[in-house]
PDB file of C-alpha atoms in Angstrom:
ATOM      1  CA  GLY A  58     -75.984 -17.282  12.345  1.00 85.00           C
ATOM      2  CA  ASP A  59     -77.495 -14.868  14.807  1.00 90.00           C
ATOM      3  CA  SER A  60     -75.294 -12.146  16.233  1.00 94.00           C
ATOM      4  CA  VAL A  61     -75.499  -9.012  18.370  1.00 96.00           C
ATOM      5  CA  THR A  62     -73.068  -6.103  18.186  1.00 96.00           C
ATOM      6  CA  GLN A  63     -72.776  -3.485  20.916  1.00 94.00           C
ATOM      7  CA  MET A  64     -70.928  -0.213  20.854  1.00 80.00           C
ATOM      8  CA  GLU A  65     -67.373  -0.413  22.036  1.00 75.00           C
ATOM      9  CA  GLY A  66     -66.873   0.422  25.677  1.00 80.00           C
ATOM     10  CA  PRO A  67     -66.279   1.271  28.374  1.00 93.00           C
ATOM     11  CA  VAL A  68     -68.515   4.325  28.782  1.00 95.00           C
ATOM     12  CA  THR A  69     -67.862   6.876  31.502  1.00 96.00           C
ATOM     13  CA  LEU A  70     -70.420   9.593  32.269  1.00 96.00           C
ATOM     14  CA  SER A  71     -71.099  12.168  34.920  1.00 97.00           C
ATOM     15  CA  GLU A  72     -74.229  11.885  37.021  1.00 97.00           C
ATOM     16  CA  GLU A  73     -77.365  13.230  35.268  1.00 96.00           C
ATOM     17  CA  ALA A  74     -75.816  12.866  31.811  1.00 97.00           C
ATOM     18  CA  PHE A  75     -77.734  11.324  28.890  1.00 97.00           C
ATOM     19  CA  LEU A  76     -76.907   7.720  28.075  1.00 96.00           C
ATOM     20  CA  THR A  77     -77.014   5.880  24.765  1.00 96.00           C
ATOM     21  CA  ILE A  78     -75.606   2.403  24.254  1.00 97.00           C
ATOM     22  CA  ASN A  79     -75.903   1.199  20.685  1.00 96.00           C
ATOM     23  CA  CYS A  80     -76.978  -2.310  19.788  1.00 97.00           C
ATOM     24  CA  THR A  81     -77.503  -3.841  16.358  1.00 97.00           C
ATOM     25  CA  TYR A  82     -78.380  -7.393  15.502  1.00 96.00           C
ATOM     26  CA  THR A  83     -78.324  -9.946  12.704  1.00 95.00           C
ATOM     27  CA  ALA A  84     -81.007 -12.614  12.686  1.00 91.00           C
ATOM     28  CA  THR A  85     -83.588 -14.083  10.377  1.00 84.00           C
ATOM     29  CA  GLY A  86     -87.223 -13.563  11.105  1.00 84.00           C
ATOM     30  CA  TYR A  87     -88.469 -11.513  14.034  1.00 87.00           C
ATOM     31  CA  PRO A  88     -86.447 -12.177  17.164  1.00 92.00           C
ATOM     32  CA  SER A  89     -87.271 -10.848  20.605  1.00 92.00           C
ATOM     33  CA  LEU A  90     -84.763  -8.296  21.877  1.00 95.00           C
ATOM     34  CA  PHE A  91     -83.520  -7.742  25.414  1.00 95.00           C
ATOM     35  CA  TRP A  92     -81.284  -5.613  27.570  1.00 97.00           C
ATOM     36  CA  TYR A  93     -79.769  -7.315  30.594  1.00 97.00           C
ATOM     37  CA  VAL A  94     -77.731  -5.610  33.310  1.00 97.00           C
ATOM     38  CA  GLN A  95     -75.014  -7.155  35.450  1.00 94.00           C
ATOM     39  CA  TYR A  96     -74.043  -5.398  38.656  1.00 92.00           C
ATOM     40  CA  PRO A  97     -70.687  -6.264  40.247  1.00 86.00           C
ATOM     41  CA  GLY A  98     -70.745  -9.697  41.847  1.00 81.00           C
ATOM     42  CA  GLU A  99     -74.314 -10.415  40.744  1.00 85.00           C
ATOM     43  CA  GLY A 100     -76.048 -12.390  38.026  1.00 86.00           C
ATOM     44  CA  LEU A 101     -77.658 -10.912  34.948  1.00 93.00           C
ATOM     45  CA  GLN A 102     -80.982  -9.180  35.478  1.00 93.00           C
ATOM     46  CA  LEU A 103     -83.508  -8.430  32.777  1.00 94.00           C
ATOM     47  CA  LEU A 104     -83.751  -4.667  32.336  1.00 97.00           C
ATOM     48  CA  LEU A 105     -86.271  -4.479  29.487  1.00 96.00           C
ATOM     49  CA  LYS A 106     -87.439  -6.295  26.403  1.00 94.00           C
ATOM     50  CA  ALA A 107     -89.394  -5.906  23.164  1.00 94.00           C
ATOM     51  CA  THR A 108     -90.955  -8.728  21.206  1.00 90.00           C
ATOM     52  CA  LYS A 109     -91.995  -7.101  17.917  1.00 90.00           C
ATOM     53  CA  ALA A 110     -91.066  -4.262  15.605  1.00 92.00           C
ATOM     54  CA  ASP A 111     -91.701  -0.727  16.900  1.00 94.00           C
ATOM     55  CA  ASP A 112     -92.293  -1.978  20.453  1.00 94.00           C
ATOM     56  CA  LYS A 113     -90.668   0.130  23.157  1.00 96.00           C
ATOM     57  CA  GLY A 114     -89.379  -1.559  26.271  1.00 96.00           C
ATOM     58  CA  SER A 115     -88.915   0.568  29.375  1.00 97.00           C
ATOM     59  CA  ASN A 116     -87.889   0.103  32.998  1.00 97.00           C
ATOM     60  CA  LYS A 117     -86.244   2.230  35.715  1.00 95.00           C
ATOM     61  CA  GLY A 118     -85.951   5.197  33.344  1.00 97.00           C
ATOM     62  CA  PHE A 119     -84.260   3.142  30.615  1.00 98.00           C
ATOM     63  CA  GLU A 120     -85.870   2.774  27.191  1.00 98.00           C
ATOM     64  CA  ALA A 121     -85.157   0.927  23.953  1.00 98.00           C
ATOM     65  CA  THR A 122     -87.188   0.715  20.742  1.00 97.00           C
ATOM     66  CA  TYR A 123     -87.181  -2.305  18.429  1.00 96.00           C
ATOM     67  CA  ARG A 124     -86.247  -0.932  14.986  1.00 96.00           C
ATOM     68  CA  LYS A 125     -86.654  -3.597  12.346  1.00 93.00           C
ATOM     69  CA  GLU A 126     -85.609  -1.325   9.467  1.00 93.00           C
ATOM     70  CA  THR A 127     -82.222  -0.596  11.063  1.00 95.00           C
ATOM     71  CA  THR A 128     -81.980  -3.895  13.017  1.00 95.00           C
ATOM     72  CA  SER A 129     -81.255  -1.911  16.149  1.00 96.00           C
ATOM     73  CA  PHE A 130     -82.278  -1.800  19.812  1.00 97.00           C
ATOM     74  CA  HIS A 131     -80.377   1.123  21.324  1.00 97.00           C
ATOM     75  CA  LEU A 132     -80.565   1.660  25.088  1.00 98.00           C
ATOM     76  CA  GLU A 133     -81.205   5.194  26.378  1.00 98.00           C
ATOM     77  CA  LYS A 134     -81.647   6.951  29.686  1.00 98.00           C
ATOM     78  CA  GLY A 135     -82.190  10.638  30.122  1.00 96.00           C
ATOM     79  CA  SER A 136     -80.341  11.113  33.403  1.00 96.00           C
ATOM     80  CA  VAL A 137     -77.979   8.460  34.737  1.00 97.00           C
ATOM     81  CA  GLN A 138     -77.174   7.908  38.397  1.00 97.00           C
ATOM     82  CA  VAL A 139     -74.110   6.495  40.108  1.00 96.00           C
ATOM     83  CA  SER A 140     -76.164   3.397  40.923  1.00 95.00           C
ATOM     84  CA  ASP A 141     -76.527   2.687  37.180  1.00 97.00           C
ATOM     85  CA  SER A 142     -72.848   1.729  36.999  1.00 96.00           C
ATOM     86  CA  ALA A 143     -72.828  -1.835  35.676  1.00 96.00           C
ATOM     87  CA  VAL A 144     -72.281  -3.919  32.556  1.00 96.00           C
ATOM     88  CA  TYR A 145     -75.128  -3.827  30.035  1.00 97.00           C
ATOM     89  CA  PHE A 146     -75.775  -6.661  27.590  1.00 97.00           C
ATOM     90  CA  CYS A 147     -77.973  -6.586  24.518  1.00 97.00           C
ATOM     91  CA  ALA A 148     -79.400  -9.967  23.517  1.00 96.00           C
ATOM     92  CA  LEU A 149     -81.849 -11.658  21.180  1.00 94.00           C
ATOM     93  CA  SER A 150     -83.795 -14.897  21.064  1.00 91.00           C
ATOM     94  CA  ARG A 151     -85.433 -16.508  18.050  1.00 85.00           C
ATOM     95  CA  GLN A 152     -88.395 -17.834  19.974  1.00 77.00           C
ATOM     96  CA  SER A 153     -89.689 -18.145  23.479  1.00 71.00           C
ATOM     97  CA  GLY A 154     -87.523 -20.442  25.556  1.00 72.00           C
ATOM     98  CA  SER A 155     -84.709 -20.721  23.053  1.00 83.00           C
ATOM     99  CA  ARG A 156     -81.117 -19.637  23.611  1.00 89.00           C
ATOM    100  CA  LEU A 157     -80.204 -16.004  24.139  1.00 93.00           C
ATOM    101  CA  THR A 158     -77.504 -14.625  21.864  1.00 94.00           C
ATOM    102  CA  PHE A 159     -75.632 -11.854  23.670  1.00 96.00           C
ATOM    103  CA  GLY A 160     -73.495  -8.953  22.613  1.00 96.00           C
ATOM    104  CA  GLU A 161     -70.100  -8.476  24.218  1.00 94.00           C
ATOM    105  CA  GLY A 162     -71.388  -6.102  26.898  1.00 95.00           C
ATOM    106  CA  THR A 163     -70.768  -2.420  27.637  1.00 96.00           C
ATOM    107  CA  GLN A 164     -69.258  -1.315  30.935  1.00 95.00           C
ATOM    108  CA  LEU A 165     -70.902   1.872  32.200  1.00 96.00           C
ATOM    109  CA  THR A 166     -69.320   3.942  34.946  1.00 96.00           C
ATOM    110  CA  VAL A 167     -71.182   6.948  36.307  1.00 97.00           C
ATOM    111  CA  ASN A 168     -69.173   9.411  38.379  1.00 96.00           C
ATOM    112  CA  PRO A 169     -70.740  11.741  40.965  1.00 95.00           C
TER     113      PRO A 169
ATOM    114  CA  GLU B  34     -89.816 -16.019  45.613  1.00 66.00           C
ATOM    115  CA  ALA B  35     -86.316 -17.470  45.662  1.00 81.00           C
ATOM    116  CA  GLY B  36     -84.175 -16.889  42.599  1.00 92.00           C
ATOM    117  CA  VAL B  37     -81.912 -19.291  40.759  1.00 95.00           C
ATOM    118  CA  VAL B  38     -79.407 -20.775  43.181  1.00 96.00           C
ATOM    119  CA  GLN B  39     -75.936 -21.855  42.157  1.00 97.00           C
ATOM    120  CA  SER B  40     -73.075 -23.392  44.089  1.00 96.00           C
ATOM    121  CA  PRO B  41     -70.272 -23.049  44.650  1.00 97.00           C
ATOM    122  CA  ARG B  42     -69.838 -19.339  43.936  1.00 95.00           C
ATOM    123  CA  TYR B  43     -66.095 -19.735  43.448  1.00 96.00           C
ATOM    124  CA  LYS B  44     -63.921 -22.730  42.638  1.00 97.00           C
ATOM    125  CA  ILE B  45     -60.160 -22.989  42.167  1.00 97.00           C
ATOM    126  CA  ILE B  46     -58.703 -26.239  40.858  1.00 97.00           C
ATOM    127  CA  GLU B  47     -55.566 -27.579  39.241  1.00 97.00           C
ATOM    128  CA  LYS B  48     -55.716 -28.445  35.553  1.00 95.00           C
ATOM    129  CA  LYS B  49     -56.709 -32.033  34.754  1.00 96.00           C
ATOM    130  CA  GLN B  50     -58.869 -32.191  37.884  1.00 97.00           C
ATOM    131  CA  PRO B  51     -62.634 -32.717  37.701  1.00 97.00           C
ATOM    132  CA  VAL B  52     -65.125 -30.075  38.826  1.00 97.00           C
ATOM    133  CA  ALA B  53     -68.893 -29.904  39.177  1.00 97.00           C
ATOM    134  CA  PHE B  54     -71.359 -27.049  39.413  1.00 97.00           C
ATOM    135  CA  TRP B  55     -74.870 -27.246  40.801  1.00 97.00           C
ATOM    136  CA  CYS B  56     -77.971 -25.257  39.909  1.00 97.00           C
ATOM    137  CA  ASN B  57     -81.421 -25.092  41.476  1.00 96.00           C
ATOM    138  CA  PRO B  58     -83.863 -23.211  39.223  1.00 96.00           C
ATOM    139  CA  ILE B  59     -86.836 -21.120  40.246  1.00 94.00           C
ATOM    140  CA  SER B  60     -89.695 -23.313  41.399  1.00 92.00           C
ATOM    141  CA  GLY B  61     -91.998 -24.216  38.543  1.00 90.00           C
ATOM    142  CA  HIS B  62     -89.522 -23.314  35.802  1.00 91.00           C
ATOM    143  CA  ASN B  63     -89.265 -26.273  33.468  1.00 90.00           C
ATOM    144  CA  THR B  64     -86.590 -24.862  31.167  1.00 92.00           C
ATOM    145  CA  LEU B  65     -83.022 -24.675  32.450  1.00 95.00           C
ATOM    146  CA  TYR B  66     -79.954 -23.238  30.728  1.00 96.00           C
ATOM    147  CA  TRP B  67     -76.215 -23.369  31.323  1.00 97.00           C
ATOM    148  CA  TYR B  68     -74.206 -20.513  29.853  1.00 97.00           C
ATOM    149  CA  LEU B  69     -70.452 -19.913  29.760  1.00 97.00           C
ATOM    150  CA  GLN B  70     -69.217 -16.352  30.221  1.00 95.00           C
ATOM    151  CA  ASN B  71     -65.591 -15.619  29.429  1.00 94.00           C
ATOM    152  CA  LEU B  72     -64.011 -12.485  30.835  1.00 90.00           C
ATOM    153  CA  GLY B  73     -65.153  -9.367  28.994  1.00 87.00           C
ATOM    154  CA  GLN B  74     -67.647 -11.232  26.828  1.00 90.00           C
ATOM    155  CA  GLY B  75     -71.329 -12.024  26.752  1.00 93.00           C
ATOM    156  CA  PRO B  76     -72.619 -15.410  27.892  1.00 95.00           C
ATOM    157  CA  GLU B  77     -72.853 -18.274  25.398  1.00 95.00           C
ATOM    158  CA  LEU B  78     -75.239 -21.195  25.726  1.00 95.00           C
ATOM    159  CA  LEU B  79     -73.760 -24.579  26.594  1.00 96.00           C
ATOM    160  CA  ILE B  80     -76.938 -26.597  27.038  1.00 96.00           C
ATOM    161  CA  ARG B  81     -80.681 -26.147  27.432  1.00 94.00           C
ATOM    162  CA  TYR B  82     -83.074 -28.532  29.151  1.00 94.00           C
ATOM    163  CA  GLU B  83     -86.807 -28.779  28.870  1.00 91.00           C
ATOM    164  CA  ASN B  84     -87.735 -30.810  31.913  1.00 91.00           C
ATOM    165  CA  GLU B  85     -85.290 -33.755  31.905  1.00 91.00           C
ATOM    166  CA  GLU B  86     -84.515 -33.591  28.183  1.00 92.00           C
ATOM    167  CA  ALA B  87     -81.495 -31.801  26.741  1.00 93.00           C
ATOM    168  CA  VAL B  88     -82.986 -30.069  23.700  1.00 91.00           C
ATOM    169  CA  ASP B  89     -80.037 -27.879  22.674  1.00 90.00           C
ATOM    170  CA  ASP B  90     -76.517 -29.074  23.479  1.00 92.00           C
ATOM    171  CA  SER B  91     -74.817 -28.208  20.207  1.00 89.00           C
ATOM    172  CA  GLN B  92     -72.299 -25.901  21.925  1.00 90.00           C
ATOM    173  CA  LEU B  93     -71.381 -28.304  24.724  1.00 93.00           C
ATOM    174  CA  PRO B  94     -67.832 -29.738  24.317  1.00 92.00           C
ATOM    175  CA  LYS B  95     -68.872 -33.308  24.916  1.00 91.00           C
ATOM    176  CA  ASP B  96     -65.361 -34.696  25.163  1.00 94.00           C
ATOM    177  CA  ARG B  97     -64.917 -33.122  28.593  1.00 96.00           C
ATOM    178  CA  PHE B  98     -68.233 -31.531  29.584  1.00 96.00           C
ATOM    179  CA  SER B  99     -71.337 -33.333  30.732  1.00 96.00           C
ATOM    180  CA  ALA B 100     -74.597 -32.262  32.289  1.00 96.00           C
ATOM    181  CA  GLU B 101     -77.620 -33.847  33.818  1.00 95.00           C
ATOM    182  CA  ARG B 102     -80.998 -32.759  35.103  1.00 95.00           C
ATOM    183  CA  LEU B 103     -82.471 -35.616  37.022  1.00 83.00           C
ATOM    184  CA  LYS B 104     -86.179 -35.354  37.851  1.00 86.00           C
ATOM    185  CA  GLY B 105     -86.392 -32.163  35.823  1.00 85.00           C
ATOM    186  CA  VAL B 106     -85.433 -29.842  38.671  1.00 92.00           C
ATOM    187  CA  ASP B 107     -81.816 -29.434  39.824  1.00 96.00           C
ATOM    188  CA  SER B 108     -78.985 -29.692  37.347  1.00 97.00           C
ATOM    189  CA  THR B 109     -75.277 -30.456  37.521  1.00 97.00           C
ATOM    190  CA  LEU B 110     -72.628 -29.426  35.010  1.00 97.00           C
ATOM    191  CA  LYS B 111     -69.341 -31.313  35.106  1.00 97.00           C
ATOM    192  CA  ILE B 112     -65.943 -30.826  33.528  1.00 97.00           C
ATOM    193  CA  GLN B 113     -63.464 -33.698  33.458  1.00 96.00           C
ATOM    194  CA  PRO B 114     -60.624 -33.045  33.043  1.00 96.00           C
ATOM    195  CA  ALA B 115     -60.472 -29.266  33.391  1.00 96.00           C
ATOM    196  CA  GLU B 116     -58.130 -27.246  31.177  1.00 96.00           C
ATOM    197  CA  LEU B 117     -56.661 -23.792  31.696  1.00 96.00           C
ATOM    198  CA  GLY B 118     -59.031 -22.374  29.062  1.00 95.00           C
ATOM    199  CA  ASP B 119     -62.055 -23.442  31.090  1.00 96.00           C
ATOM    200  CA  SER B 120     -61.481 -20.578  33.523  1.00 97.00           C
ATOM    201  CA  ALA B 121     -64.679 -18.545  33.239  1.00 96.00           C
ATOM    202  CA  VAL B 122     -68.017 -17.882  34.911  1.00 96.00           C
ATOM    203  CA  TYR B 123     -70.645 -20.595  34.518  1.00 97.00           C
ATOM    204  CA  LEU B 124     -74.174 -19.202  34.631  1.00 97.00           C
ATOM    205  CA  CYS B 125     -77.403 -21.067  35.167  1.00 97.00           C
ATOM    206  CA  ALA B 126     -80.757 -19.628  34.112  1.00 96.00           C
ATOM    207  CA  SER B 127     -84.346 -20.813  34.116  1.00 94.00           C
ATOM    208  CA  SER B 128     -87.631 -19.879  32.495  1.00 91.00           C
ATOM    209  CA  VAL B 129     -91.223 -21.001  32.131  1.00 86.00           C
ATOM    210  CA  ALA B 130     -91.504 -22.557  28.688  1.00 70.00           C
ATOM    211  CA  GLY B 131     -94.164 -21.080  26.457  1.00 63.00           C
ATOM    212  CA  ALA B 132     -95.187 -18.307  28.822  1.00 54.00           C
ATOM    213  CA  THR B 133     -92.483 -15.716  28.448  1.00 62.00           C
ATOM    214  CA  ASP B 134     -89.120 -15.056  26.865  1.00 67.00           C
ATOM    215  CA  THR B 135     -87.635 -13.992  30.156  1.00 86.00           C
ATOM    216  CA  GLN B 136     -84.727 -16.031  31.455  1.00 91.00           C
ATOM    217  CA  TYR B 137     -83.776 -15.554  35.100  1.00 92.00           C
ATOM    218  CA  PHE B 138     -80.096 -15.927  35.899  1.00 94.00           C
ATOM    219  CA  GLY B 139     -78.269 -17.141  38.964  1.00 95.00           C
ATOM    220  CA  PRO B 140     -75.154 -15.403  40.336  1.00 93.00           C
ATOM    221  CA  GLY B 141     -72.818 -17.810  38.557  1.00 95.00           C
ATOM    222  CA  THR B 142     -69.840 -19.927  39.557  1.00 96.00           C
ATOM    223  CA  ARG B 143     -66.441 -18.415  38.881  1.00 96.00           C
ATOM    224  CA  LEU B 144     -63.988 -21.180  37.967  1.00 97.00           C
ATOM    225  CA  THR B 145     -60.244 -20.668  38.024  1.00 97.00           C
ATOM    226  CA  VAL B 146     -58.064 -23.450  36.616  1.00 97.00           C
ATOM    227  CA  LEU B 147     -54.397 -23.248  37.613  1.00 96.00           C
TER     228      LEU B 147
END
């Protein structure tokens, strides 16, 4: 079945540091890939997405590129801020409207 | 535009008691999802509705869980009887079928079973 694997967390960085959170997936065909973010006490929010190979999703300084050859969708940001502290989830869906399959989440803490 | 609304936000019950969660999706969203999120894990789908029809309920434990979406708008998820292992966050999400992959999530209901 489909699965998503995220790098083990938690991740602690200083403000303005470079961020990478690794995500790899297992799925047949060409799933859509997503990064969701969950701030404390809030629901999941879509951060970015990519729907086909080599697409790059970007939002709020975060980027991720859909790599079919390595089945990966790593999240990056060049300079993190304290306000980026949250839990980040990588996810996939087989087709529009179908279930999302999530990774286990990565807790990011950014210290001033 | 209002987001997905869920209530209650928190619920504490004794084991073997019944409990119900309510979800109001974003206006115009015909697809509604219920996900279960255990502590420290990613959400897992329990059931998906397209309008009034449950089209994916393979992960719903039907011996104790039930759901309904009358009139294709609001939805209720029920557990009867609750067990200690049901303590988790129950998330509702909605989307516009066929137009986008994006699912919009509510804040969730945190259930504690004592």
